[in-house]
Coordinates of C-alpha atoms in Angstrom, one line a residue:
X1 CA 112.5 -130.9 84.2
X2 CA 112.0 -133.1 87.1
X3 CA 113.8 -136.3 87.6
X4 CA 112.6 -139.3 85.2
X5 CA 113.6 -142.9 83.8
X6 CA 112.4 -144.6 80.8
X7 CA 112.9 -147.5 79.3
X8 CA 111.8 -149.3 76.0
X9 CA 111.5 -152.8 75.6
X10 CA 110.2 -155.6 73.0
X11 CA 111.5 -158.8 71.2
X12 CA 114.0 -159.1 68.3
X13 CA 113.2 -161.4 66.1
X14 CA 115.7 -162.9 63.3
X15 CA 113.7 -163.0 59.5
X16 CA 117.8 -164.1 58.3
X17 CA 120.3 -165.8 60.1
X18 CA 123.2 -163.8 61.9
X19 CA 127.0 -163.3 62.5
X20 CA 127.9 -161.2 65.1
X21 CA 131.9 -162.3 65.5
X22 CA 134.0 -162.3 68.2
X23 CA 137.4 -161.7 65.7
X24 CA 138.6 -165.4 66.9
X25 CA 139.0 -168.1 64.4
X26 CA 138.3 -171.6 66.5
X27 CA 139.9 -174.5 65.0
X28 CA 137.9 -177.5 64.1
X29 CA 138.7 -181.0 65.6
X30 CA 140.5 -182.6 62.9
X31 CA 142.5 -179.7 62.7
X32 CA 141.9 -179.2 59.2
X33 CA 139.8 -175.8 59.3
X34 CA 139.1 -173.2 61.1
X35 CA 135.7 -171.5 62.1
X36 CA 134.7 -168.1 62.3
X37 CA 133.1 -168.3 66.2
X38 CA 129.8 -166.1 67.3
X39 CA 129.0 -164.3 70.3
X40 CA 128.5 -166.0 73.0
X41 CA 126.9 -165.6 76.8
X42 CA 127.6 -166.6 80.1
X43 CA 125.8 -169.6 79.4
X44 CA 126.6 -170.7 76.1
X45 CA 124.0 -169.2 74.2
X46 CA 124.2 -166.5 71.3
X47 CA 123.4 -163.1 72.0
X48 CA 123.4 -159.3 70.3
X49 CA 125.7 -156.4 72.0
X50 CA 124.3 -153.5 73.4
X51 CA 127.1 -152.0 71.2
X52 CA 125.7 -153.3 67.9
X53 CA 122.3 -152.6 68.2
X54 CA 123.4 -148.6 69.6
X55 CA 125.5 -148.8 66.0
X56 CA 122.9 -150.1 63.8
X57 CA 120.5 -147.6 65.1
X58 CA 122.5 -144.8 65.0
X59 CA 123.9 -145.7 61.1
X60 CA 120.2 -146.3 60.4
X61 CA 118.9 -142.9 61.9
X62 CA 121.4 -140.7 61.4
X63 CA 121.0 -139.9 57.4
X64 CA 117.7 -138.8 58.4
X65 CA 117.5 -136.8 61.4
X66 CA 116.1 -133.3 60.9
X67 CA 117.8 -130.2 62.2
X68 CA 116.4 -129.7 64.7
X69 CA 117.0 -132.5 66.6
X70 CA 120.5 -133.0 66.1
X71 CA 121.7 -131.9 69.6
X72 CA 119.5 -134.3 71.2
X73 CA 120.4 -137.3 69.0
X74 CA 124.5 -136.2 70.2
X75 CA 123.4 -136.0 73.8
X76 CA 121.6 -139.8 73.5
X77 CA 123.8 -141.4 71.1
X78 CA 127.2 -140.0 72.7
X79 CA 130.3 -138.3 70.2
X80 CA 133.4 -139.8 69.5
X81 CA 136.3 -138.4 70.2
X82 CA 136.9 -138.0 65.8
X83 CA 134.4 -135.4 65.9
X84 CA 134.6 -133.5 70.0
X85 CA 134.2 -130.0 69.6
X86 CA 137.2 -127.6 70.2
X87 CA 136.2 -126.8 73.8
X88 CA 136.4 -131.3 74.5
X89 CA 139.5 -131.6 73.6
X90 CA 139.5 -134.5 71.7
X91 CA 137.2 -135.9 74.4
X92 CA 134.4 -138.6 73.6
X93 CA 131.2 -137.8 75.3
X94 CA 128.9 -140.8 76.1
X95 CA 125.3 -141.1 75.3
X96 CA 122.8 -140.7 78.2
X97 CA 120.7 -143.8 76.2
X98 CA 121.5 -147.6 77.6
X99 CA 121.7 -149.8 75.0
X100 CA 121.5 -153.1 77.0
X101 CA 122.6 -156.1 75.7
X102 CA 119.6 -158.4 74.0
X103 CA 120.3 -162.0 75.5
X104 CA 118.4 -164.8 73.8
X105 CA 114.1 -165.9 75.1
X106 CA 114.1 -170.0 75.2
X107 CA 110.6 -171.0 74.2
X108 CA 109.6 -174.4 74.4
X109 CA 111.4 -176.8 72.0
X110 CA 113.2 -173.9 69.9
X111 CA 116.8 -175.0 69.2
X112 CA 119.3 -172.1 69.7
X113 CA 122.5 -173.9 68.9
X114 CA 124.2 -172.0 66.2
X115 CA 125.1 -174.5 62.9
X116 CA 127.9 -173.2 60.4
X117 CA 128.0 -171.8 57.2
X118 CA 130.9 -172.5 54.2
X119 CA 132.0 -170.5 51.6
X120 CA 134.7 -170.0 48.9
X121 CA 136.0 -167.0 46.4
X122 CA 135.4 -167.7 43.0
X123 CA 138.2 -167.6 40.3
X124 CA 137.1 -165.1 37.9
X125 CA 138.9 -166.6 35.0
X126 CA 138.0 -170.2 35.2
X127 CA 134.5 -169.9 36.9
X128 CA 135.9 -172.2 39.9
X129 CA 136.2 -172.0 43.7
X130 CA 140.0 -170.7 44.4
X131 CA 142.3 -173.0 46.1
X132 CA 142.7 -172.3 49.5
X133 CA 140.2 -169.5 50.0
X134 CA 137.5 -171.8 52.1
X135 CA 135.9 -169.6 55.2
X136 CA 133.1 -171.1 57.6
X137 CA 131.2 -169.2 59.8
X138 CA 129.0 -170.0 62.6
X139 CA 125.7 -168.6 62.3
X140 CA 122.4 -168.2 64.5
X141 CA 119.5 -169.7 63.0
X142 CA 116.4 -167.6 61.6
X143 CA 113.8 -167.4 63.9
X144 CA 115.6 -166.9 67.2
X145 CA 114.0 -164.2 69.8
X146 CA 116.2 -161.6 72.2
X147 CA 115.0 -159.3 75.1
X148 CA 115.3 -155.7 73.7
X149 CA 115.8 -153.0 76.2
X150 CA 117.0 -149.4 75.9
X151 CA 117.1 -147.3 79.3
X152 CA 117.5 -143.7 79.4
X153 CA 117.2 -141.1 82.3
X154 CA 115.9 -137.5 81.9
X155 CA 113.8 -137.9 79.0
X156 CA 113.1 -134.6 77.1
X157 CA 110.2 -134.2 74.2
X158 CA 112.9 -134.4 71.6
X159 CA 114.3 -137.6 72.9
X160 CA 111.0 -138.7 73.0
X161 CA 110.6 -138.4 69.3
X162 CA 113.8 -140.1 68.6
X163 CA 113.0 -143.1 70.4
X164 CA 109.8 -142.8 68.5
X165 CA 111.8 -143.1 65.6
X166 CA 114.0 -146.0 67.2
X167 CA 110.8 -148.0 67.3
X168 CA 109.8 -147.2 63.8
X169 CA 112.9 -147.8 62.3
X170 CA 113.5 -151.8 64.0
X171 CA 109.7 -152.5 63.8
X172 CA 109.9 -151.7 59.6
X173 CA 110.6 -155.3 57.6
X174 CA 113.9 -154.8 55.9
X175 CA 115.3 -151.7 57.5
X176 CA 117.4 -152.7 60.6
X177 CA 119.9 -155.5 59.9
X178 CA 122.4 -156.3 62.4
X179 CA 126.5 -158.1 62.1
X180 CA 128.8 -159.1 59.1
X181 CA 127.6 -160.0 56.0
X182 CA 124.6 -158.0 56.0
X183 CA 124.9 -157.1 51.7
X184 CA 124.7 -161.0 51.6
X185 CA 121.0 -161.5 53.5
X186 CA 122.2 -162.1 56.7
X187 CA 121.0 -160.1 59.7
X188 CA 117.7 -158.8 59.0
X189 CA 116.0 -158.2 62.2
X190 CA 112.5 -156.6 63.4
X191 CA 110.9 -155.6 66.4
X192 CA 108.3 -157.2 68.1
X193 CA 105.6 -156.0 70.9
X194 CA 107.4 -152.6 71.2
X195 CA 106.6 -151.1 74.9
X196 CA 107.5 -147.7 76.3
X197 CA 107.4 -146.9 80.0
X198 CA 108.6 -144.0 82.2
X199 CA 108.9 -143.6 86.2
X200 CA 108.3 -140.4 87.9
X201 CA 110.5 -138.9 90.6
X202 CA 108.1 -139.9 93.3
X203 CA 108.4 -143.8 92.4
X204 CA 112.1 -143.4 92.3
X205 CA 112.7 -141.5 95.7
X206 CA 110.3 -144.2 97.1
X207 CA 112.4 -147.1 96.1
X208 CA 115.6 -145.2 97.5
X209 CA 113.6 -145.1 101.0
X210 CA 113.1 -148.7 101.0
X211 CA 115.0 -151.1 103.5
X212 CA 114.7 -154.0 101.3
X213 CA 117.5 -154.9 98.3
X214 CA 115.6 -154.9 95.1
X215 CA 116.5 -154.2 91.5
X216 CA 115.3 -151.4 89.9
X217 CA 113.6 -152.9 87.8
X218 CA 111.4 -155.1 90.1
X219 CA 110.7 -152.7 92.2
X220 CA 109.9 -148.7 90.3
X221 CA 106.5 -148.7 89.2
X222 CA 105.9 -147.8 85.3
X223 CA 103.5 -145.9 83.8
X224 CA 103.0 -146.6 79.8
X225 CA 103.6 -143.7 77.6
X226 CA 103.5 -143.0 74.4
X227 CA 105.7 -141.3 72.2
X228 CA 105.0 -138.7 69.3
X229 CA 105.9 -139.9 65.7
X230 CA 106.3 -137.2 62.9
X231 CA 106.3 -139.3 60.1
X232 CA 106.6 -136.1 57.5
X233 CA 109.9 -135.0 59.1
X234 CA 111.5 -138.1 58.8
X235 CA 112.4 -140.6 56.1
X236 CA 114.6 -143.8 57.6
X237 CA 115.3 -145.2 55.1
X238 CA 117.8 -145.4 52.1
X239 CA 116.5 -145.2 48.5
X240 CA 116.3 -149.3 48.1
X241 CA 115.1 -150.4 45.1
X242 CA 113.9 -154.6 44.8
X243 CA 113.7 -157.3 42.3
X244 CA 112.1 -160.8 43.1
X245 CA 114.1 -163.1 40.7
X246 CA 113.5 -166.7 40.5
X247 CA 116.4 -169.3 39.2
X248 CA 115.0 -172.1 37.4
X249 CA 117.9 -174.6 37.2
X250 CA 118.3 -177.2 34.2
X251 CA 119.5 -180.3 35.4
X252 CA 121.7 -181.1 38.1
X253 CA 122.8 -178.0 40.6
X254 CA 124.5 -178.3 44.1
X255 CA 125.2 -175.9 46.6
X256 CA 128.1 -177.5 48.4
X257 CA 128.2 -177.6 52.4
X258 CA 131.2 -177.2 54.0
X259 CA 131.9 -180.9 55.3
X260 CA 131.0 -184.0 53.5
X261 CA 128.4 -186.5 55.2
X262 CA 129.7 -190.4 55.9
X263 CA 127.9 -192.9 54.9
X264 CA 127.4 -196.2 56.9
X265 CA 128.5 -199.0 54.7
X266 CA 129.6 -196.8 51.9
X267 CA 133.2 -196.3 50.4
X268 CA 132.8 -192.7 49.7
X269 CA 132.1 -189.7 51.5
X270 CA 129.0 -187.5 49.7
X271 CA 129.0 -183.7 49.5
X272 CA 125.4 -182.7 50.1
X273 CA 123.1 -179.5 49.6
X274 CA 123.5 -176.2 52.2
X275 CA 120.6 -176.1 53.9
X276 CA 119.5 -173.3 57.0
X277 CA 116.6 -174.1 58.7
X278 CA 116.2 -177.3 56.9
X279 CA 115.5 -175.6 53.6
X280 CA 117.9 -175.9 51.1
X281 CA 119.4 -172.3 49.9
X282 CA 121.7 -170.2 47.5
X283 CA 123.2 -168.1 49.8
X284 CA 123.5 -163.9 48.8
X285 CA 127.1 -164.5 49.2
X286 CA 127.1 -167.3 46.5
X287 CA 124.5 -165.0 44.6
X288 CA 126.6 -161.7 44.2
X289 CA 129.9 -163.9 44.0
X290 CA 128.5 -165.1 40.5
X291 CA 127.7 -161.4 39.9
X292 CA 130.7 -160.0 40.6
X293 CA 132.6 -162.4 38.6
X294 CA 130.8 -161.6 35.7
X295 CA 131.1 -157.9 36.3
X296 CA 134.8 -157.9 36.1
X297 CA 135.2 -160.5 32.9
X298 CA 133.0 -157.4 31.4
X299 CA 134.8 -154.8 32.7
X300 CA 138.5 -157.2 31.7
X301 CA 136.8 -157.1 28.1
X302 CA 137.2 -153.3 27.8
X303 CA 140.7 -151.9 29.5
X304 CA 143.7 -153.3 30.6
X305 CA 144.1 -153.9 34.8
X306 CA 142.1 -154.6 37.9
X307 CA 138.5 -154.0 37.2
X308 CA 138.2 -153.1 41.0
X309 CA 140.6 -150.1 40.2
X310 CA 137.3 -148.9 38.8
X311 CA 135.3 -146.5 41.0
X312 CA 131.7 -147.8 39.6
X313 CA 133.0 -151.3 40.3
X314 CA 133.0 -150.4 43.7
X315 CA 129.8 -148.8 44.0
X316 CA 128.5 -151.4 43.0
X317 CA 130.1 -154.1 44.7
X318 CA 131.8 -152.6 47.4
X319 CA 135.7 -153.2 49.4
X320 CA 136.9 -153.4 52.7
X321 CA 134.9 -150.7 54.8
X322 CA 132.6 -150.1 52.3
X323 CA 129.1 -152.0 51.0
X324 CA 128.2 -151.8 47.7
X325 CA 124.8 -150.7 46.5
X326 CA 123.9 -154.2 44.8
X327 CA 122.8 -156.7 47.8
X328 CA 120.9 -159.9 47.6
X329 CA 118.8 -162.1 50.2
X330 CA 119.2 -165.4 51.2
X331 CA 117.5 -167.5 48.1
X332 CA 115.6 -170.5 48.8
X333 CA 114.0 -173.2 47.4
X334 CA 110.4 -173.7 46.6
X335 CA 108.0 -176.6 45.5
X336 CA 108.8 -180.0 45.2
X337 CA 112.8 -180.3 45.8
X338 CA 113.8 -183.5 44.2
X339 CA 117.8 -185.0 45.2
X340 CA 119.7 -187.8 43.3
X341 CA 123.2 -189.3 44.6
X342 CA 125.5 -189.1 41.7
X343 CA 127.9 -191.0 41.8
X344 CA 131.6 -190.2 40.0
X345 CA 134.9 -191.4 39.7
X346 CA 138.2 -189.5 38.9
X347 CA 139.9 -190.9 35.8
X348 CA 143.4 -192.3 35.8
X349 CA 145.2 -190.0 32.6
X350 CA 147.5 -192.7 32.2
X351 CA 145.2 -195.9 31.6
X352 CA 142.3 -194.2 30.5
X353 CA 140.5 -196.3 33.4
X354 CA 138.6 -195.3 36.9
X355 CA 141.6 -194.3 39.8
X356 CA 141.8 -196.8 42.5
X357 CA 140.4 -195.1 45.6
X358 CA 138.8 -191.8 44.0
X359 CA 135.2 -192.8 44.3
X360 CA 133.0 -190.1 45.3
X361 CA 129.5 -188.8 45.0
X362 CA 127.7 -185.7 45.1
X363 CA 123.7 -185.2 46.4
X364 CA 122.5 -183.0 43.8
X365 CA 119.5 -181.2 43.5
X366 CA 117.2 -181.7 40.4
X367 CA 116.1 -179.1 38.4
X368 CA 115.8 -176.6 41.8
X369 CA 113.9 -173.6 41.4
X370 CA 115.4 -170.6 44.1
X371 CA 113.3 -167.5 44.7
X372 CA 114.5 -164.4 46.7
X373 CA 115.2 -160.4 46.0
X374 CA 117.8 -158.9 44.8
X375 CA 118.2 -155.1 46.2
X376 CA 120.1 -151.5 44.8
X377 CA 120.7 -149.7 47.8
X378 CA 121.1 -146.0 47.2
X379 CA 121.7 -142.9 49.4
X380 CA 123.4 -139.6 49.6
X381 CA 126.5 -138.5 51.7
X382 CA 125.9 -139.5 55.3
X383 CA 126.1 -136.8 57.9
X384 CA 129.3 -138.1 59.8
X385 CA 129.2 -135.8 62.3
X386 CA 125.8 -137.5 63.9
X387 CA 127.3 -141.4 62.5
X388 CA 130.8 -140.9 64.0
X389 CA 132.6 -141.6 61.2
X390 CA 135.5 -139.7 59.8
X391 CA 135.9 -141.7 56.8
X392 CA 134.9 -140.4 53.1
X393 CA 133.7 -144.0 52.2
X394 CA 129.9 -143.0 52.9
X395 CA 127.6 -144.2 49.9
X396 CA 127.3 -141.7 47.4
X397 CA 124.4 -141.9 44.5
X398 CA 124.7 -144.5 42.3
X399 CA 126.8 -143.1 39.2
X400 CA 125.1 -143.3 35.7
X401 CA 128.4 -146.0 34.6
X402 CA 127.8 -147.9 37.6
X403 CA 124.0 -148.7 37.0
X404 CA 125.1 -149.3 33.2
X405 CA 127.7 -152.4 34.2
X406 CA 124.8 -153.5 36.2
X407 CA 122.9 -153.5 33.1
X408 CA 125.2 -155.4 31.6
X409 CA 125.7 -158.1 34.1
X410 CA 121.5 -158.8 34.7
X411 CA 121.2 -159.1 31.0
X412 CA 123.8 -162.3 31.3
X413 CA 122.1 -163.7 34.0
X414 CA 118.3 -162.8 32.4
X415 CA 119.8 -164.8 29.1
X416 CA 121.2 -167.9 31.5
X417 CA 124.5 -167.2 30.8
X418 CA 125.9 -167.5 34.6
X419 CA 126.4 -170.5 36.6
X420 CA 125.3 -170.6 40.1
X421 CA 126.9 -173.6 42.9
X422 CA 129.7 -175.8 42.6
X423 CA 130.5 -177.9 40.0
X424 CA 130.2 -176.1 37.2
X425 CA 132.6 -177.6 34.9
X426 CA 130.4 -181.0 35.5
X427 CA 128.4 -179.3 34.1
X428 CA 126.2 -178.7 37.3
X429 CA 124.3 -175.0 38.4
X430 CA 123.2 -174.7 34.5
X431 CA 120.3 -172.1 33.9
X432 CA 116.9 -172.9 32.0
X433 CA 115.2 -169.8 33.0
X434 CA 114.8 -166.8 34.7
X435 CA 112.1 -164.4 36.2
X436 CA 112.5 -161.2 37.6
X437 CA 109.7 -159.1 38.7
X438 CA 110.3 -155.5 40.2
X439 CA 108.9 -155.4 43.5
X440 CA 108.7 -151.8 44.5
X441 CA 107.1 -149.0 42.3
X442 CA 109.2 -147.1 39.4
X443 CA 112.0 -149.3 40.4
X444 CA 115.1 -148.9 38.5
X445 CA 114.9 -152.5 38.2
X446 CA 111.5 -152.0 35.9
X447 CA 113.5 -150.2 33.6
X448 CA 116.0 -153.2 33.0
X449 CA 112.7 -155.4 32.7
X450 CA 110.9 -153.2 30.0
X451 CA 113.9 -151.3 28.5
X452 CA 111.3 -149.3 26.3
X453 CA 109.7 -147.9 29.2
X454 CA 113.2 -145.7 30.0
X455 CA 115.0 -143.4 27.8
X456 CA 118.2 -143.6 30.3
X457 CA 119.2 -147.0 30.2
X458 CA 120.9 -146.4 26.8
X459 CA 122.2 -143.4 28.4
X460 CA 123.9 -145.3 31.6
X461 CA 125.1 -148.3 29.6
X462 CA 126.6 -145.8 26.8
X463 CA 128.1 -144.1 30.2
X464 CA 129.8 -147.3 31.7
X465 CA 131.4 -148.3 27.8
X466 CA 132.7 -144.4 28.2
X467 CA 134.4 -144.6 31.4
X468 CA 136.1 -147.9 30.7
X469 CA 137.5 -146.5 27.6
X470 CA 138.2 -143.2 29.5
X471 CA 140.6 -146.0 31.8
X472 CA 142.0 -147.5 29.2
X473 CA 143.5 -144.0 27.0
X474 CA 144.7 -143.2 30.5
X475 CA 146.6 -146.2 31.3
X476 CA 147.9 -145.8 27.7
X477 CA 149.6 -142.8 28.0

C-alpha cells in the first residue's frame, strides 16, 4: 500500500447546550459561589477536545463494530494500556487517527460567550431544594459551530469503512452527544457538510521538494473520495426508546435562576425564570430530579433502607460512573408565555405581622406549558476490549423490576401528582395536565400509554413489588 493521507472535515453544530469542564471550580466575585468553568482557547473562546470527540466516537461505535473489523478500529482508535496484549507489556498503543481539536467558526453577529446554568438536589422527603447543595455551571449556548477535522495516514479499505461509519454516526440527530450531563439534554451535537479527502504519494513527495515553508495543509492537493457505507453490517445505535410529553402547568410555576435580578428603584431583589437562548426552559436535570425523587418515596414505601441500594434503582437512574437508562431533553416553553411579579413577604411568628426587611418577589410564569422527550436508553454489555474500559458498569438490558418502578413513577406524573420548579410549598410548579405521545414505533413507552395493548406491563410492575419485598425479607433476617 503506497503512501497516503486523509483527512475528514465538516462543522459541529450544538442542537443542546454544552459542558465540557476543565475540573476547576472559579469563584464568583462576591465570593459567595462558585462556578463550574468550561473549556477554553487561546483566545477566550469555548472549544471541544480532540480527546472528547476520539471518546464519544469510540463509546458510540464500539458496541457495534462487526468482527471483522475489530483490528482496524484498535489500530485507529489506539489501546490502553488496561487491555495491551501479553507480548505489550502493559503498553498503550496510540491510534494512527488525529482527532484534532474542533475550535469555535465566528459568523457574523453570533454571540459565543458562554452564560451559566444553576441547580440544586432535591430533598426527597420534603419535596424542597437541600440546603447547601447549589452547583452552577457555565455552559455554551445552542447553536454554536466548530471546525471538525480528523487526519489519518495510510488509509486501508477497512479504515475507510469506519470513518464511513464516523460520519454516519455524528451526522444522525440524537446519536453523538458530547461532555457532562449528557442524560440531562445537554450535549447533543450533529455534523454538518461532512467532506472526505485523500493525498497521493506524489502530492506529498512534491511538497517535501519545495523550497518554500508552507503547512501541509495549504499546500498538498486533495482529491475527494468517497467512502463505502454498509449499512446492514452495522447498527450505531443503542435501543432508545422516546416519549414527547408536554407539562401543562396550573397556576403559578418558576424555574429559579441562579442569581436574583436588581431592580432600579425597587427594595427587593426578584428571582426570575431560567431561560437558554432566551427561551424559558425546565431543564432534564430539574426533570429527572422530580423523577427520581418520586422513585425512591415509592421504593421507601416498600422495604426498609436506601432505595439506591436497589440495583433497578440504578438502572434506571444511574451513580457515579454510570448513566442510567431514563434520560430527558431540555424542555421548553411553547405559545404565549405570560409572567407576573409576585410579590411576598416573610411573616414575623411572633406578631403575626409582615418582617421588617424581608420583602421579596418572584417573576413567575403563568400557567406555562413545556414540551420536550423523555428517552429509555437500552443496550447490551459493551465490548470493553474495543471501548477501553475495564469496568463492569456497562449498561446491561433493562431488568423487567426496573421498567416496573418506571411504571409506577409515570403513572404519578401522568395523574399530576409531581411538582416541577421551585416553590412548591407556595404552592408553585402545580400540574393541570399532561400528554405524552410515544414517538418511536412499538415503543415501550406505548405500552405505559395504552396498558391494554401489552400483556407485560402487569408482569414488570408485579416484578418490581417482588424484588422490593425480596430486599426487605433479606434485610430482615
Amino acid at each position: 500500500m503506497s503512501f497516503n493521507r486523509h483527512r475528514m472535515t465538516g462543522t459541529l453544530v450544538l442542537d443542546t447546550p454544552m459542558h465540557i469542564g476543565t475540573g476547576i471550580r472559579e469563584l464568583r466575585d462576591d465570593g459567595k459561589a462558585s462556578v463550574s468553568d468550561i473549556e477554553l482557547d487561546a483566545a477566550g473562546n469555548p472549544y471541544v477536545t480532540g480527546s472528547a470527540l476520539k471518546g464519544i466516537i469510540r463509546d458510540g461505535l464500539h458496541n457495534s463494530m462487526p468482527g471483522d473489523l475489530h483490528e482496524a478500529f484498535k489500530a485507529l482508535f489506539g489501546v490502553p494500556p488496561a487491555n495491551a496484549g501479553p507480548d505489550e507489556k502493559g503498553q498503550s498503543t496510540g491510534g494512527k487517527a488525529h482527532f484534532c481539536d474542533a475550535f469555535i467558526i465566528e459568523a457574523d453577529g453570533q454571540e459565543t460567550n458562554s452564560f451559566e446554568d444553576t441547580a440544586t438536589a432535591i430533598n426527597e422527603k420534603t419535596g424542597a431544594a437541600k440546603t447547601a447543595h447549589l452547583r452552577t455551571h457555565k455552559l455554551v449556548p445552542s447553536g454554536s459551530r466548530f471546525a471538525f477535522e480528523i487526519i489519518l495516514d495510510n488509509v486501508s479499505e477497512d479504515d475507510l469503512e469506519i470513518l464511513a461509519a464516523i460520519q454516519r454516526f455524528l451526522q444522525d440527530s440524537g446519536n453523538a452527544t458530547i461532555g457532562a450531563s449528557t442524560r440531562f439534554g445537554l450535549g447533543r451535537i450533529r455534523l454538518e457538510s461532512p467532506k472526505l479527502e485523500y493525498a497521493d504519494a506524489a502530492s506529498i513527495v512534491d511538497w517535501l521538494k519545495r523550497d518554500d515553508i508552507s503547512s501541509w495543509r495549504d499546500s498538498l492537493v486533495f482529491q475527494a473520495k468517497t467512502a463505502t457505507w454498509s449499512n446492514q453490517i452495522w447498527n450505531l445505535s443503542d435501543e432508545v426508546h422516546s416519549a414527547h410529553v408536554a407539562l401543562n402547568f396550573d397556576g403559578f410555576m418558576l424555574t429559579q435562576a441562579g442569581a436574583r435580578e436588581e431592580r432600579p428603584g425597587q427594595l427587593s431583589e426578584r428571582a426570575v425564570p431560567l431561560r437558554y437562548d432566551d427561551e424559558y426552559v425546565l431543564t432534564g436535570r430539574s426533570i429527572i430530579g422530580v423523577l427520581r425523587a418520586r422513585a425512591r418515596r415509592i421504593c421507601a414505601t416498600l422495604f426498609d433502607g436506601d432505595p439506591e441500594d436497589l440495583s433497578l434503582f440504578r438502572e434506571l437512574f444511574g451513580e457515579t460512573g454510570y448513566s442510567g437508562a431514563l434520560q430527558a431533553d431540555v424542555f421548553k416553553a411553547v405559545g404565549l408565555c405570560e409572567t407576573y411579579d409576585h410579590e411576598m413577604v416573610a411573616i414575623d411568628r411572633f406578631t403575626g405581622g409582615g418582617k421588617a426587611g424581608a420583602k421579596f418577589t418572584n417573576q413567575v410564569l403563568v400557567s406555562p406549558r413545556f414540551e420536550g422527550h423523555l428517552r429509555l436508553r437500552v443496550s447490551g454489555k459493551a465490548n470493553n476490549e474495543l471501548s477501553g474500559k475495564s469496568s463492569d458498569k456497562s449498561r446491561p438490558h433493562l431488568s423487567d423490576a426496573a421498567f416496573g418502578l418506571l411504571i409506577f413513577v409515570l403513572r404519578d406524573l401522568i395523574e399530576g401528582d409531581l411538582t416541577f420548579g421551585s416553590g412548591a410549598t407556595k404552592g408553585y410548579g402545580a400540574l393541570k395536565c399532561v400528554e405524552i405521545d410515544s414517538a418511536t414505533p412499538g415503543s415501550l413507552f406505548a405500552d405505559i400509554l395504552n396498558p391494554g395493548s401489552s400483556v407485560s406491563l402487569r408482569t414488570q410492575a408485579e416484578a418490581f413489588l417482588t424484588s422490593t419485598q425480596t430486599v426487605e425479607a433479606a434485610n430482615g433476617e
